[in-house]
Short mmCIF file of N, CA and C in Angstrom, two decimals:
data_model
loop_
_atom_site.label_atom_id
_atom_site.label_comp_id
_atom_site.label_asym_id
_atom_site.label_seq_id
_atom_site.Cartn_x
_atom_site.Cartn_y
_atom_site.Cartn_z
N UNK A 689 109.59 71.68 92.52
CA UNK A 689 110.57 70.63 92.70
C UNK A 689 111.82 70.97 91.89
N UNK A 690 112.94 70.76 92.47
CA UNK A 690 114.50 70.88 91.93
C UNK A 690 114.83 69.49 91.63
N UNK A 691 115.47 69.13 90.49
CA UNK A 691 116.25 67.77 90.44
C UNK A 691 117.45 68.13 91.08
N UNK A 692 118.47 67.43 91.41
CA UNK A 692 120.07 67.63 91.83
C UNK A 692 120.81 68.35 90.40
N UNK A 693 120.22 68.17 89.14
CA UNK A 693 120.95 68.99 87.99
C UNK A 693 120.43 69.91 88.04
N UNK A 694 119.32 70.57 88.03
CA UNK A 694 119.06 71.81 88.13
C UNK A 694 119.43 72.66 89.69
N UNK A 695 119.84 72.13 90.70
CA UNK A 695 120.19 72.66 91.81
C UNK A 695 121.65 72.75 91.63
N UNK A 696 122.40 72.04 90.88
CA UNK A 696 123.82 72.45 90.88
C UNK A 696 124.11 73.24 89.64
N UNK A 697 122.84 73.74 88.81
CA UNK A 697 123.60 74.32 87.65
C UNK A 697 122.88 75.92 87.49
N UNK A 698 121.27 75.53 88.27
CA UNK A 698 120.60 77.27 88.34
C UNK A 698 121.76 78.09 89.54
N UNK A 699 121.29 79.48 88.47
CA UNK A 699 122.12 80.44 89.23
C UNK A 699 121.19 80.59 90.95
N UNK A 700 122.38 80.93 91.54
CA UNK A 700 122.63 81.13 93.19
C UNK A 700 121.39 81.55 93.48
N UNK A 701 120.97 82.81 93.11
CA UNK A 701 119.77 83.65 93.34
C UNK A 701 118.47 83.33 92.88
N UNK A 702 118.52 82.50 92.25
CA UNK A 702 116.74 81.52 91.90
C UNK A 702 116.84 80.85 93.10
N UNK A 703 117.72 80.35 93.35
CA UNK A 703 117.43 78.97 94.56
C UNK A 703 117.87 79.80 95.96
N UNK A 704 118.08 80.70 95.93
CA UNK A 704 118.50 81.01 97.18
C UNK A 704 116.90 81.57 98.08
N UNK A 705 116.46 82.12 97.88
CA UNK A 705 115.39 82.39 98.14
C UNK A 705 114.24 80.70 98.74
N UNK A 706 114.49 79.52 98.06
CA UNK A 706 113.83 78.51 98.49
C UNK A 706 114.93 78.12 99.84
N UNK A 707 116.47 78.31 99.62
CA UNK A 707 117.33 77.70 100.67
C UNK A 707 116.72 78.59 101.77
N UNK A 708 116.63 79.74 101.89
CA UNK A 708 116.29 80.46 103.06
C UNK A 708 115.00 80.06 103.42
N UNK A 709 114.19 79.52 103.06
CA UNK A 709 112.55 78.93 103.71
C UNK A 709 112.95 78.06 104.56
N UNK A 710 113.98 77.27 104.04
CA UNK A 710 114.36 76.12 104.63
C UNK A 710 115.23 76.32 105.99
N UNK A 711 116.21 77.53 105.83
CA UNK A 711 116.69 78.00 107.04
C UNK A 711 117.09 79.40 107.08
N UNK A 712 116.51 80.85 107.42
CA UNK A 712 116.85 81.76 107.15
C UNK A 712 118.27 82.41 107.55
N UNK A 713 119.12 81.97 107.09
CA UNK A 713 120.28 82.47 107.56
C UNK A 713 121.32 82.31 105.91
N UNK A 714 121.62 83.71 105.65
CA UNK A 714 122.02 83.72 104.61
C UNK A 714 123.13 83.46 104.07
N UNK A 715 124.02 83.26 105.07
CA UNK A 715 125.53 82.40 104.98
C UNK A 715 125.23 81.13 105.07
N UNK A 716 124.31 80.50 105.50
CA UNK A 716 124.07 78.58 105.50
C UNK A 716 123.79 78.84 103.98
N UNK A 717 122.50 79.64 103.38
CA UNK A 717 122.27 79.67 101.95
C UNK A 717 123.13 79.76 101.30
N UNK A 718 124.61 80.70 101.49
CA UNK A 718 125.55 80.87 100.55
C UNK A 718 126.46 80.16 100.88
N UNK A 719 126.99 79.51 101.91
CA UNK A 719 127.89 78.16 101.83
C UNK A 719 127.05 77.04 100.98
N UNK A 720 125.75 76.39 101.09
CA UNK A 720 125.01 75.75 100.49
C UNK A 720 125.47 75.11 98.87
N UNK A 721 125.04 76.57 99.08
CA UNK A 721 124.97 76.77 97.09
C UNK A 721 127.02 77.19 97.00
N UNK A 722 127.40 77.60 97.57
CA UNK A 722 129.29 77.47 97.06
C UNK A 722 129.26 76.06 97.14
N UNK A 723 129.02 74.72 97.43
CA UNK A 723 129.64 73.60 97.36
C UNK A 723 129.18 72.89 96.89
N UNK A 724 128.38 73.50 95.56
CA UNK A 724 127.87 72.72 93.91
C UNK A 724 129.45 72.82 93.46
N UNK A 725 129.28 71.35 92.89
CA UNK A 725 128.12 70.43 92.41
C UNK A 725 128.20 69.45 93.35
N UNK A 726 127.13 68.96 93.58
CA UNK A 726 126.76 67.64 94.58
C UNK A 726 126.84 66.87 93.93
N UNK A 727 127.06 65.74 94.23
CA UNK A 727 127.37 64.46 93.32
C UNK A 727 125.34 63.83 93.85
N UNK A 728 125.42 64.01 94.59
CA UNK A 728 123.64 63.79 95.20
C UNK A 728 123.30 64.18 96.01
N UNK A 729 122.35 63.99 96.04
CA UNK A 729 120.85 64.60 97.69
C UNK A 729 121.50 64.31 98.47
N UNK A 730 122.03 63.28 98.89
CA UNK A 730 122.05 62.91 99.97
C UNK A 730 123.69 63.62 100.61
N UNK A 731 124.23 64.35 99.52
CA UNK A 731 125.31 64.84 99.88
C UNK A 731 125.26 66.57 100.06
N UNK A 732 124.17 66.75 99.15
CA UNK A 732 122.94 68.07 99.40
C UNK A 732 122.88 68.19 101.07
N UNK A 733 122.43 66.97 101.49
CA UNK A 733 121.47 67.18 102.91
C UNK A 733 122.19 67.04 103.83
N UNK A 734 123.87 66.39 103.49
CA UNK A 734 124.63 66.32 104.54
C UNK A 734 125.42 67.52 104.80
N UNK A 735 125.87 68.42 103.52
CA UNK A 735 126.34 69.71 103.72
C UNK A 735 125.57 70.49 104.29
N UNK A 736 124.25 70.70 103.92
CA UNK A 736 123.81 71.61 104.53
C UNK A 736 123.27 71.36 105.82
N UNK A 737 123.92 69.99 106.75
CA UNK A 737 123.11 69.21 107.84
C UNK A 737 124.55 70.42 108.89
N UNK A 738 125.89 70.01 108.13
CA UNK A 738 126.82 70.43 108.59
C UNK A 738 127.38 71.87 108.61
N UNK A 739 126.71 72.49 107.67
CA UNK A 739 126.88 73.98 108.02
C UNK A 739 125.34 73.78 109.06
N UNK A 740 124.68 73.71 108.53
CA UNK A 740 123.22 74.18 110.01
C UNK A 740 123.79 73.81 111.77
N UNK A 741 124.90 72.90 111.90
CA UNK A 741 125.08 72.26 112.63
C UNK A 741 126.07 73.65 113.53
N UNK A 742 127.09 74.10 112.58
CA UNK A 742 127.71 75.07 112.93
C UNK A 742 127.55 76.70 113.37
N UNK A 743 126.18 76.96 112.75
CA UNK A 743 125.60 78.01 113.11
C UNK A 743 125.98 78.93 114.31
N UNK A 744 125.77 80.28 114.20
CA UNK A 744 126.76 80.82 115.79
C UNK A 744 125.29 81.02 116.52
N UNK A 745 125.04 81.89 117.54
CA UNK A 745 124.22 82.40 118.16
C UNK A 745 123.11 83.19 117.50
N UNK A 746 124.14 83.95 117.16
CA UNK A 746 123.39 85.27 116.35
C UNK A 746 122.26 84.44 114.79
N UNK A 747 123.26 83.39 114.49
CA UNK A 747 122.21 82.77 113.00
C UNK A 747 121.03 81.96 113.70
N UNK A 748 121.53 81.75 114.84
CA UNK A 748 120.17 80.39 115.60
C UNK A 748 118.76 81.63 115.79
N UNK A 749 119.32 82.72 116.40
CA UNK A 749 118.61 83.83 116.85
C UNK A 749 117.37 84.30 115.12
N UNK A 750 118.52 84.46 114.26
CA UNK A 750 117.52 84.88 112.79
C UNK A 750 117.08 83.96 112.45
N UNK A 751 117.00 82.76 112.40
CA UNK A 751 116.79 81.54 112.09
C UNK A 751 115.25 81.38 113.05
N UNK A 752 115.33 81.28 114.09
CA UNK A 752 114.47 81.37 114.93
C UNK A 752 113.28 82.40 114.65
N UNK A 753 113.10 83.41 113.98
CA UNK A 753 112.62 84.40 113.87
C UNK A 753 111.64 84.22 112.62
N UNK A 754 112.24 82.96 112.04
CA UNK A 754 111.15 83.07 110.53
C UNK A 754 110.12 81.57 111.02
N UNK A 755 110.52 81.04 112.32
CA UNK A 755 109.19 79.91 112.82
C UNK A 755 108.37 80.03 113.85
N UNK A 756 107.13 80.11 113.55
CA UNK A 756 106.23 80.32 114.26
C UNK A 756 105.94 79.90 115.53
N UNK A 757 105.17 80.29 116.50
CA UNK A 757 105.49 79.46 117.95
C UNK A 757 104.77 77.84 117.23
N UNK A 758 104.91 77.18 118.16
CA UNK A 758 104.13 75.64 118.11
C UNK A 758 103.23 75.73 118.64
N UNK A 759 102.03 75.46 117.79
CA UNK A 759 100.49 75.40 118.06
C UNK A 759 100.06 76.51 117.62
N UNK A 760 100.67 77.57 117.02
CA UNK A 760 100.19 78.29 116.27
C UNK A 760 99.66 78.17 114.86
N UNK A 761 98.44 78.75 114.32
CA UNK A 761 98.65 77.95 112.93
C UNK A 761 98.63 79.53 111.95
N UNK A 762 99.57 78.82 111.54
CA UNK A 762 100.25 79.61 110.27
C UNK A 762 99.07 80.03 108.66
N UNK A 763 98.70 81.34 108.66
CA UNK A 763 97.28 81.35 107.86
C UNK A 763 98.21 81.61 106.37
N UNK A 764 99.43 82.07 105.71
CA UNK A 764 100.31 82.31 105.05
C UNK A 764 100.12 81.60 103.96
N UNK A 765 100.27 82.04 102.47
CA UNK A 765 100.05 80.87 101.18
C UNK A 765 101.95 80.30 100.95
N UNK A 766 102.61 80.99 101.42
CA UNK A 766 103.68 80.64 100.46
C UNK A 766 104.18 79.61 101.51
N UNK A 767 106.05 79.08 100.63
CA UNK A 767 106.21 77.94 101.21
C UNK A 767 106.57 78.06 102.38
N UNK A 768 107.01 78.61 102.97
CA UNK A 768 107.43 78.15 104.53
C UNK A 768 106.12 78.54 105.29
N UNK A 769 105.22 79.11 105.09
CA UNK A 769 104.07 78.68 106.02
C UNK A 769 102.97 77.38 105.60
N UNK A 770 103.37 76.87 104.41
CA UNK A 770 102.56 76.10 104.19
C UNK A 770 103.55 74.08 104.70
N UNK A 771 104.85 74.58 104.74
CA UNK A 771 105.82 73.68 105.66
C UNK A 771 105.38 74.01 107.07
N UNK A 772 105.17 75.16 107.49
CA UNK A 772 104.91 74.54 109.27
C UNK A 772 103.48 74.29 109.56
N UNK A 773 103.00 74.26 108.45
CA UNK A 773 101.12 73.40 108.92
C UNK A 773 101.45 72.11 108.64
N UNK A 774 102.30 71.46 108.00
CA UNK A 774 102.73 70.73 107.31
C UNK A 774 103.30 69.94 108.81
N UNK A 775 104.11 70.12 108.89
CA UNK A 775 105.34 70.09 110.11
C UNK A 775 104.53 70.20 111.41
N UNK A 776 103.56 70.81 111.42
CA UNK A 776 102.57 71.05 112.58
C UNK A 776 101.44 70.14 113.29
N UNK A 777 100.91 69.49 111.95
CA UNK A 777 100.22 68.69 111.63
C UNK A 777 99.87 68.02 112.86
N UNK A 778 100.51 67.37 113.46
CA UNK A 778 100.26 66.50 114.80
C UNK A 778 99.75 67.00 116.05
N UNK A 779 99.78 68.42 115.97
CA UNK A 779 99.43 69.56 117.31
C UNK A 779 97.41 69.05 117.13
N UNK A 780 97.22 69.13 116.10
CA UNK A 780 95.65 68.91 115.93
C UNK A 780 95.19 69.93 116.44
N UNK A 781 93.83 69.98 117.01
CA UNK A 781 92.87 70.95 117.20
C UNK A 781 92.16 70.87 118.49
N UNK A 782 93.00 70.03 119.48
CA UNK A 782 92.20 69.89 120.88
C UNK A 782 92.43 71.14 121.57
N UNK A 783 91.29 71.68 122.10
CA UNK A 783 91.60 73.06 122.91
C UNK A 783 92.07 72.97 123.98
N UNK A 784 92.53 71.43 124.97
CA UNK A 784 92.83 72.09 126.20
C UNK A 784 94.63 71.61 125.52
N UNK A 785 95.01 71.18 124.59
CA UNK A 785 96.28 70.99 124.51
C UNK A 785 96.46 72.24 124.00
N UNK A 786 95.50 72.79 123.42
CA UNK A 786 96.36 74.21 122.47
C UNK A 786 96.32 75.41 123.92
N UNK A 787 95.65 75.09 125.08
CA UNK A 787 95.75 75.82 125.62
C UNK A 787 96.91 75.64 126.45
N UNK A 788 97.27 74.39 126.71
CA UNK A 788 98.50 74.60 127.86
C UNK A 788 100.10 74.53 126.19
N UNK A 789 99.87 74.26 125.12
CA UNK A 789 100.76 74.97 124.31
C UNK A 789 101.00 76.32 124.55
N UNK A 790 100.21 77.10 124.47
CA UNK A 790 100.19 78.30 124.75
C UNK A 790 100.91 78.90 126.44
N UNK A 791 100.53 78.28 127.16
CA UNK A 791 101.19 78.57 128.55
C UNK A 791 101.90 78.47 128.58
N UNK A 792 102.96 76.86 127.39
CA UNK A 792 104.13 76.19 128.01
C UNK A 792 105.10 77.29 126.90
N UNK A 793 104.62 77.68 125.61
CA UNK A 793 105.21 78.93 125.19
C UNK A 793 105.56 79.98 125.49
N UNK A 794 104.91 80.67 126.75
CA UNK A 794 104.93 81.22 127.40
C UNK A 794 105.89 81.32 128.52
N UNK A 795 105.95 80.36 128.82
CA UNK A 795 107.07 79.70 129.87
C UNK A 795 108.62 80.08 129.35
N UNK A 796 108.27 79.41 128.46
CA UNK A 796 109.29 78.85 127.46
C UNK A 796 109.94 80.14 127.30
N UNK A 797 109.46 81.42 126.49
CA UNK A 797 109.85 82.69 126.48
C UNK A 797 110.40 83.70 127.58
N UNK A 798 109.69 83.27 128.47
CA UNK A 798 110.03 84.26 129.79
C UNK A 798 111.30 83.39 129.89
N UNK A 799 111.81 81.64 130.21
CA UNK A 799 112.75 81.63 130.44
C UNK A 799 114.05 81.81 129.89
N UNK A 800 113.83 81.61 128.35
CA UNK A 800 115.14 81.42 127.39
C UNK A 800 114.64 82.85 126.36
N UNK A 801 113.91 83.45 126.49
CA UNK A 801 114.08 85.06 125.67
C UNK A 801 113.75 84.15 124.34
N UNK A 802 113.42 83.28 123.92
CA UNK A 802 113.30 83.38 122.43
C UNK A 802 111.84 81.58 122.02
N UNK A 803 111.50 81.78 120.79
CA UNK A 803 110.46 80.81 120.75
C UNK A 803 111.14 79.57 120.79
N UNK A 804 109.88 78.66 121.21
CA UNK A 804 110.12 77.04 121.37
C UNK A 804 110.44 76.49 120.15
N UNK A 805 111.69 75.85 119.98
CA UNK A 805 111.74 75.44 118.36
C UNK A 805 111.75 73.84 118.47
N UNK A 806 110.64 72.70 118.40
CA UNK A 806 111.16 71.58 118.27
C UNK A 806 110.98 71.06 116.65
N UNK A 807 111.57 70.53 116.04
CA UNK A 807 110.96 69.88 114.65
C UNK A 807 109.97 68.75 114.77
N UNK A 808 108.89 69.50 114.90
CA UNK A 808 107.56 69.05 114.84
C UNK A 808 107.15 67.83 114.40
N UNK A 809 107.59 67.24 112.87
CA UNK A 809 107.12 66.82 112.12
C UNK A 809 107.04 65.24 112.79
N UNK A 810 106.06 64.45 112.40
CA UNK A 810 105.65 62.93 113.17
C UNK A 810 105.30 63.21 114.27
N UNK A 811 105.21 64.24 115.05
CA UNK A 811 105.61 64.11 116.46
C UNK A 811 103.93 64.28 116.60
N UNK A 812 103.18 63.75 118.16
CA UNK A 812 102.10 64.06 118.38
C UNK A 812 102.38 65.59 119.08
N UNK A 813 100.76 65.80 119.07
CA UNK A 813 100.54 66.91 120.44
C UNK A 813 101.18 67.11 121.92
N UNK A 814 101.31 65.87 122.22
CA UNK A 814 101.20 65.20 123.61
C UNK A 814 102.96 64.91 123.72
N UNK A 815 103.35 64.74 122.48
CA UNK A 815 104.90 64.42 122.88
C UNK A 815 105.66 65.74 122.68
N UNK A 816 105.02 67.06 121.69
CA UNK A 816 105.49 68.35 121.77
C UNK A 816 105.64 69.13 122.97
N UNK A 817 104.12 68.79 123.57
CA UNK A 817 103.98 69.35 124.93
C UNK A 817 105.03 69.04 125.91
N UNK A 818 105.10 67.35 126.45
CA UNK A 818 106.00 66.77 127.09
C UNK A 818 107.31 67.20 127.00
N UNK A 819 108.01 67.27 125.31
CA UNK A 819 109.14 68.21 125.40
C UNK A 819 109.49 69.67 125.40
N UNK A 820 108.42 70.15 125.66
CA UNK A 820 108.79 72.13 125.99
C UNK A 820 108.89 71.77 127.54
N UNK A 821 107.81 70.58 127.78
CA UNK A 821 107.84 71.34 129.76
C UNK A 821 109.34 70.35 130.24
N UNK A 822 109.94 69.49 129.23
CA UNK A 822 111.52 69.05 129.90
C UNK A 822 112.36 69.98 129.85
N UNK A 823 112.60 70.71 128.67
CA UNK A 823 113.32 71.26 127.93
C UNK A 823 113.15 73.12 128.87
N UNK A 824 112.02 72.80 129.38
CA UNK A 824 112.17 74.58 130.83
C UNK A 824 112.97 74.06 131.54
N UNK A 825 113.88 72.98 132.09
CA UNK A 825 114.53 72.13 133.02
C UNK A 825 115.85 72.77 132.67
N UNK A 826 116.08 72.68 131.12
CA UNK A 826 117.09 72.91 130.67
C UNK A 826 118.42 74.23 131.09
N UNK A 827 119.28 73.74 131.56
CA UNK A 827 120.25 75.43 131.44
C UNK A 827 120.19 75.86 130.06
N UNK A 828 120.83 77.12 130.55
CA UNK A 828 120.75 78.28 129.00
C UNK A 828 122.01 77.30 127.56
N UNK A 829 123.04 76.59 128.43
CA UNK A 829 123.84 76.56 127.52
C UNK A 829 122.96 74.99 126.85
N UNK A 830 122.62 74.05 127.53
CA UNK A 830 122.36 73.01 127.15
C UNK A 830 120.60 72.99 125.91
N UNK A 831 120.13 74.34 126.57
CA UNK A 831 118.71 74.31 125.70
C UNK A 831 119.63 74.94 124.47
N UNK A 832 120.54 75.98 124.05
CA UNK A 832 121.24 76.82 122.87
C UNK A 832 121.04 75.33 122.23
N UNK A 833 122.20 74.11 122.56
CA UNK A 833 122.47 73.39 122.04
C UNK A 833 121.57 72.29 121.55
N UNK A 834 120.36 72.27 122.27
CA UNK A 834 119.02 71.55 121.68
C UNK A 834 118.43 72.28 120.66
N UNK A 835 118.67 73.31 120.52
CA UNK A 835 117.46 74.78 119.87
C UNK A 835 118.55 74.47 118.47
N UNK A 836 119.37 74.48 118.82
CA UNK A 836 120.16 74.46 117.32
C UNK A 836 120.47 72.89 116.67
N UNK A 837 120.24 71.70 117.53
CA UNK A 837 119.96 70.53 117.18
C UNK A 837 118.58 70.52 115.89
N UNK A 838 117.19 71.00 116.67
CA UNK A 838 116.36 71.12 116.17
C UNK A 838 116.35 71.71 114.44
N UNK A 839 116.53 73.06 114.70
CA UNK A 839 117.07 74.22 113.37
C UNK A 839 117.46 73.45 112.74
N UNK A 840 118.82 72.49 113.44
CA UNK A 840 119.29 71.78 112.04
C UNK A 840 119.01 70.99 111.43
N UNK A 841 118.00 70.11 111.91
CA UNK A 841 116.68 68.76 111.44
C UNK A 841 116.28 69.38 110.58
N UNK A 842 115.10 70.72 110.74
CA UNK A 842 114.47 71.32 110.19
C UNK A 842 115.18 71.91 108.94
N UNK A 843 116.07 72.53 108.93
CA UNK A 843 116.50 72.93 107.50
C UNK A 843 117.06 71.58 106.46
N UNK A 844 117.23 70.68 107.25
CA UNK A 844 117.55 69.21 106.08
C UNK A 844 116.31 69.16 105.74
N UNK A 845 115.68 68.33 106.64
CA UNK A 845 113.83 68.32 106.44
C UNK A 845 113.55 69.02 105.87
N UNK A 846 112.84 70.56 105.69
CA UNK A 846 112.58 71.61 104.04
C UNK A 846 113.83 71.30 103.06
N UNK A 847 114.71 71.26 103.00
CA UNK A 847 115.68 71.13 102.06
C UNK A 847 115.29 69.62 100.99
N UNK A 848 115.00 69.04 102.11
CA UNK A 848 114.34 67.62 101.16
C UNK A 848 113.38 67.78 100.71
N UNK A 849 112.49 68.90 100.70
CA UNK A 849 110.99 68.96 100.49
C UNK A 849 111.53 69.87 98.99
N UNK A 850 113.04 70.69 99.35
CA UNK A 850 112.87 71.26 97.68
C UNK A 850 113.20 70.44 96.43
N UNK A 851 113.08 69.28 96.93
CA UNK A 851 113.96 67.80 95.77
C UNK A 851 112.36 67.16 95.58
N UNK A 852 111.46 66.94 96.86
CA UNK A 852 110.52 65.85 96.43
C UNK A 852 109.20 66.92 95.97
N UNK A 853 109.36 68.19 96.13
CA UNK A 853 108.37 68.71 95.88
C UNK A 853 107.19 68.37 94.57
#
């Protein structure tokens, strides 16, 4: 756990390494940390809501690359695999949902070249599923712009987890 004084006063490179769990893209980490001091969290979670928000292609693409498909479970000790069991939580353990997860991932890849990213967290099994098989509906430009909606939930969401830890 970080208080807001120790996040605006440790050097860049202790905390940078937790900012990237949260979203691997190393210019969101280093805009992040350039716009200490925060007056609070909640101004923490809005900067970094608003750089995640801005992200180009290419950062959604690396970004994308450090989360696992959905319904996969993540066997990993450190923190960002122990955030997407976390975050995952609701997929549960029914085999015929993990099996059409698996198909609709599948789908999902052949159509848009890259993994299903929804921010998991609260969400059931049944409502993950429901949104991969809308979201194949999607054109290329309108899913970019959901895929990077998501990313950017998700890196506030871990970002709050490095305050309440």
């Amino acid at each position: 756990m970080v208080t807001l004084s120790e996040f605006n006063t440790t050097a860049g490179e202790q905390l940078r390494p937790d900012l990237l769990t949260c979203c691997d893209v190393p210019a969101w980490a280093d805009a992040v940390l350039a716009a200490r001091p925060y007056a609070d969290i909640d101004s923490v979670l809005a900067r970094a809501a608003e750089l995640a928000g801005a992200l180009d292609a290419a950062d959604v693409d690396r970004a994308l690359a450090a989360h696992p498909r959905i319904g996969e479970r993540v066997s990993g000790v450190d923190t960002g695999s122990a955030w997407s069991r976390q975050e995952q939580a609701g997929v549960g353990q029914d085999a015929a949902i993990a099996a059409q997860l698996l198909d609709g991932n599948r789908a999902y890849e052949q159509r848009f070249g890259r993994v299903f990213l929804i921010c998991a967290t609260g969400l059931s099994a049944e409502r993950i599923l429901a949104s991969l098989y809308q979201r194949l509906g999607n054109d290329d430009a309108t899913e970019a712009a959901v895929v990077a909606e998501e990313l950017r939930k998700i890196a506030v969401l871990r970002l709050r987890k490095v305050f309440e830890q």
